[in-house]
């Protein structure tokens, strides 16, 4: 219950109604207390819980990241982040890849799906070579090299691509350059996994 000036009838309270009380400053209309994790794709446990933080649907993602940084710094075990060096993503569980990147200049209510208390978000630290997602046509894709002889996957590579351009013009060329400067992009094959869990995807064309 956020608007505590509303009368009890409009809050639909009735005789015998249970009311749960928690210590702390209550959220106001437009605010939600969400669960925040950090995400690092190339370590054994990619998700690390940072704690509960308050976000505001009427603020931009940039403003929310700045507010999150201040809240994390005041935790019993402080967490220090630079809001300009992390991407904020939606997530649905700690057993699957995070969802879309939220654009810094967009309002939270316009860029995130249905908001509710306890919703999960992740902060992903960018490497020096990473670029920020700046428009809604861009996708942040996770790519892994697969060795059919050993049936093992290599490290996760992340690419920022434009969904309106063909795969050949961006993903194939970018990944080939990361394998070797003179690697021929035509020698790369691609599969879209039928399962996107972190435990190890099943590859299917």
Short mmCIF file of C-alpha atoms in Angstrom, two decimals:
data_model
loop_
_atom_site.label_atom_id
_atom_site.label_comp_id
_atom_site.label_asym_id
_atom_site.label_seq_id
_atom_site.Cartn_x
_atom_site.Cartn_y
_atom_site.Cartn_z
CA UNK A 1 0.00 0.00 0.00
CA UNK A 2 1.65 3.19 -1.20
CA UNK A 3 -0.82 6.05 -0.83
CA UNK A 4 -1.35 5.98 2.94
CA UNK A 5 -3.64 9.03 2.78
CA UNK A 6 -6.28 6.96 0.99
CA UNK A 7 -9.23 6.00 3.16
CA UNK A 8 -9.52 2.40 4.31
CA UNK A 9 -12.61 1.75 2.21
CA UNK A 10 -10.76 2.64 -1.01
CA UNK A 11 -7.88 0.44 0.15
CA UNK A 12 -10.44 -2.38 0.40
CA UNK A 13 -9.60 -3.25 3.98
CA UNK A 14 -12.22 -5.22 5.90
CA UNK A 15 -12.81 -6.71 9.35
CA UNK A 16 -10.25 -9.42 10.03
CA UNK A 17 -7.98 -8.28 7.17
CA UNK A 18 -4.29 -9.16 7.64
CA UNK A 19 -1.87 -6.26 7.26
CA UNK A 20 1.85 -6.94 7.01
CA UNK A 21 4.27 -4.37 8.41
CA UNK A 22 7.95 -4.03 7.52
CA UNK A 23 10.61 -1.73 8.91
CA UNK A 24 11.86 0.91 6.49
CA UNK A 25 10.71 3.92 4.52
CA UNK A 26 7.57 2.97 2.55
CA UNK A 27 7.57 3.30 -1.22
CA UNK A 28 5.49 6.06 -2.78
CA UNK A 29 3.26 5.91 -5.88
CA UNK A 30 5.51 5.08 -8.84
CA UNK A 31 8.17 3.41 -6.70
CA UNK A 32 8.85 -0.32 -6.49
CA UNK A 33 11.20 -2.32 -4.32
CA UNK A 34 12.97 -4.77 -6.64
CA UNK A 35 15.61 -7.47 -6.25
CA UNK A 36 18.95 -6.64 -7.84
CA UNK A 37 21.70 -8.98 -9.01
CA UNK A 38 25.05 -8.47 -10.70
CA UNK A 39 25.69 -10.59 -13.81
CA UNK A 40 29.04 -11.84 -15.12
CA UNK A 41 28.55 -14.45 -17.88
CA UNK A 42 32.00 -16.05 -17.79
CA UNK A 43 32.18 -17.15 -14.14
CA UNK A 44 30.82 -20.32 -12.53
CA UNK A 45 27.99 -18.54 -10.70
CA UNK A 46 27.04 -15.70 -13.08
CA UNK A 47 24.45 -14.10 -10.77
CA UNK A 48 25.29 -12.48 -7.43
CA UNK A 49 22.51 -11.01 -5.34
CA UNK A 50 23.22 -7.40 -4.38
CA UNK A 51 20.07 -6.75 -2.37
CA UNK A 52 16.70 -5.00 -2.55
CA UNK A 53 16.60 -1.48 -3.97
CA UNK A 54 13.88 1.02 -4.80
CA UNK A 55 13.31 2.13 -8.40
CA UNK A 56 10.95 4.77 -9.77
CA UNK A 57 8.93 4.12 -12.91
CA UNK A 58 8.75 7.86 -13.68
CA UNK A 59 12.53 8.27 -13.82
CA UNK A 60 14.91 7.36 -16.63
CA UNK A 61 17.08 4.27 -16.47
CA UNK A 62 20.11 6.54 -16.05
CA UNK A 63 18.48 8.25 -13.03
CA UNK A 64 17.48 4.89 -11.58
CA UNK A 65 21.03 3.54 -11.95
CA UNK A 66 22.35 6.61 -10.14
CA UNK A 67 19.81 6.06 -7.36
CA UNK A 68 20.66 2.37 -7.17
CA UNK A 69 24.38 3.19 -6.83
CA UNK A 70 23.62 5.42 -3.83
CA UNK A 71 21.43 2.74 -2.20
CA UNK A 72 24.01 -0.02 -2.71
CA UNK A 73 26.66 2.18 -1.06
CA UNK A 74 24.56 2.35 2.13
CA UNK A 75 24.03 -1.40 2.56
CA UNK A 76 25.42 -3.22 5.59
CA UNK A 77 27.97 -4.66 3.17
CA UNK A 78 28.40 -1.70 0.79
CA UNK A 79 28.59 -2.35 -2.95
CA UNK A 80 30.37 0.25 -5.07
CA UNK A 81 29.34 0.63 -8.70
CA UNK A 82 29.81 3.31 -11.33
CA UNK A 83 26.39 3.75 -12.98
CA UNK A 84 28.02 4.78 -16.26
CA UNK A 85 29.87 1.44 -16.49
CA UNK A 86 26.94 -0.97 -16.12
CA UNK A 87 24.02 -2.05 -18.24
CA UNK A 88 20.67 -2.57 -16.55
CA UNK A 89 18.67 -5.55 -17.76
CA UNK A 90 15.44 -7.29 -16.94
CA UNK A 91 15.78 -10.87 -15.78
CA UNK A 92 13.36 -13.63 -14.88
CA UNK A 93 15.49 -16.15 -13.00
CA UNK A 94 19.09 -16.96 -12.12
CA UNK A 95 19.03 -20.02 -14.40
CA UNK A 96 18.51 -18.22 -17.71
CA UNK A 97 20.15 -15.39 -19.59
CA UNK A 98 19.10 -11.83 -18.73
CA UNK A 99 16.57 -10.22 -21.03
CA UNK A 100 16.71 -6.93 -22.91
CA UNK A 101 19.01 -4.04 -22.07
CA UNK A 102 17.13 -1.00 -20.76
CA UNK A 103 18.04 2.24 -22.55
CA UNK A 104 19.54 4.94 -20.35
CA UNK A 105 17.38 7.77 -21.69
CA UNK A 106 14.07 5.87 -21.49
CA UNK A 107 11.66 6.03 -18.57
CA UNK A 108 11.52 2.81 -16.59
CA UNK A 109 7.76 2.51 -17.12
CA UNK A 110 8.22 2.76 -20.91
CA UNK A 111 11.11 0.34 -21.25
CA UNK A 112 10.42 -2.39 -18.71
CA UNK A 113 7.61 -4.91 -18.85
CA UNK A 114 5.02 -5.13 -16.06
CA UNK A 115 6.45 -3.65 -12.87
CA UNK A 116 5.80 -5.18 -9.46
CA UNK A 117 7.43 -5.44 -6.05
CA UNK A 118 10.11 -8.12 -6.04
CA UNK A 119 10.77 -7.96 -9.80
CA UNK A 120 14.29 -9.04 -10.76
CA UNK A 121 16.83 -6.81 -12.49
CA UNK A 122 20.54 -7.25 -13.15
CA UNK A 123 23.46 -4.88 -13.50
CA UNK A 124 26.08 -6.05 -15.97
CA UNK A 125 29.53 -4.46 -15.86
CA UNK A 126 30.81 -3.52 -19.29
CA UNK A 127 34.32 -4.33 -20.45
CA UNK A 128 36.51 -1.66 -21.99
CA UNK A 129 35.65 -2.93 -25.47
CA UNK A 130 31.88 -2.93 -24.83
CA UNK A 131 29.61 -0.24 -26.18
CA UNK A 132 26.40 1.02 -24.64
CA UNK A 133 23.05 0.12 -26.21
CA UNK A 134 21.73 3.49 -27.37
CA UNK A 135 18.56 2.81 -29.37
CA UNK A 136 15.69 0.35 -29.46
CA UNK A 137 16.87 -1.24 -32.72
CA UNK A 138 20.03 -2.52 -31.05
CA UNK A 139 20.32 -5.95 -29.46
CA UNK A 140 22.89 -7.20 -26.98
CA UNK A 141 23.50 -10.82 -28.02
CA UNK A 142 25.45 -13.54 -26.21
CA UNK A 143 27.61 -15.68 -28.48
CA UNK A 144 29.59 -18.81 -27.56
CA UNK A 145 32.04 -20.83 -29.63
CA UNK A 146 31.08 -24.49 -29.83
CA UNK A 147 33.54 -27.31 -30.49
CA UNK A 148 31.66 -30.32 -31.98
CA UNK A 149 34.57 -32.65 -31.21
CA UNK A 150 34.60 -31.95 -27.48
CA UNK A 151 30.93 -30.87 -27.22
CA UNK A 152 32.08 -27.91 -25.12
CA UNK A 153 31.38 -24.21 -25.28
CA UNK A 154 33.94 -21.43 -25.18
CA UNK A 155 33.74 -18.11 -23.32
CA UNK A 156 30.73 -15.89 -23.78
CA UNK A 157 31.19 -13.01 -26.20
CA UNK A 158 28.70 -10.16 -26.18
CA UNK A 159 27.87 -8.22 -29.34
CA UNK A 160 25.83 -5.05 -29.79
CA UNK A 161 24.07 -5.39 -33.15
CA UNK A 162 21.32 -3.71 -35.15
CA UNK A 163 18.29 -5.95 -35.61
CA UNK A 164 17.54 -4.35 -39.00
CA UNK A 165 20.86 -5.44 -40.56
CA UNK A 166 21.71 -8.93 -41.92
CA UNK A 167 23.76 -11.31 -39.80
CA UNK A 168 26.56 -11.35 -42.39
CA UNK A 169 27.19 -7.61 -42.16
CA UNK A 170 27.78 -7.46 -38.43
CA UNK A 171 27.74 -10.63 -36.31
CA UNK A 172 29.73 -12.83 -38.68
CA UNK A 173 32.38 -10.18 -39.37
CA UNK A 174 32.70 -9.11 -35.72
CA UNK A 175 33.11 -12.67 -34.40
CA UNK A 176 35.59 -13.62 -37.11
CA UNK A 177 37.79 -10.68 -36.11
CA UNK A 178 37.77 -11.85 -32.49
CA UNK A 179 38.95 -15.33 -33.48
CA UNK A 180 41.88 -14.09 -35.58
CA UNK A 181 42.64 -10.94 -37.60
CA UNK A 182 42.74 -12.89 -40.88
CA UNK A 183 39.95 -15.38 -40.10
CA UNK A 184 37.50 -15.73 -43.00
CA UNK A 185 33.93 -14.91 -41.82
CA UNK A 186 32.59 -17.41 -44.35
CA UNK A 187 34.05 -20.21 -42.21
CA UNK A 188 31.65 -19.49 -39.34
CA UNK A 189 28.38 -21.35 -38.88
CA UNK A 190 25.60 -20.23 -36.57
CA UNK A 191 22.94 -21.95 -34.50
CA UNK A 192 20.14 -20.52 -32.43
CA UNK A 193 19.84 -22.61 -29.23
CA UNK A 194 16.53 -24.33 -28.56
CA UNK A 195 17.18 -23.86 -24.83
CA UNK A 196 18.64 -20.67 -23.38
CA UNK A 197 19.43 -21.80 -19.85
CA UNK A 198 22.83 -21.14 -18.36
CA UNK A 199 23.47 -24.83 -17.66
CA UNK A 200 24.44 -25.37 -21.32
CA UNK A 201 22.25 -24.87 -24.38
CA UNK A 202 21.19 -27.61 -26.74
CA UNK A 203 22.18 -26.41 -30.16
CA UNK A 204 19.64 -26.61 -32.96
CA UNK A 205 19.64 -25.03 -36.41
#
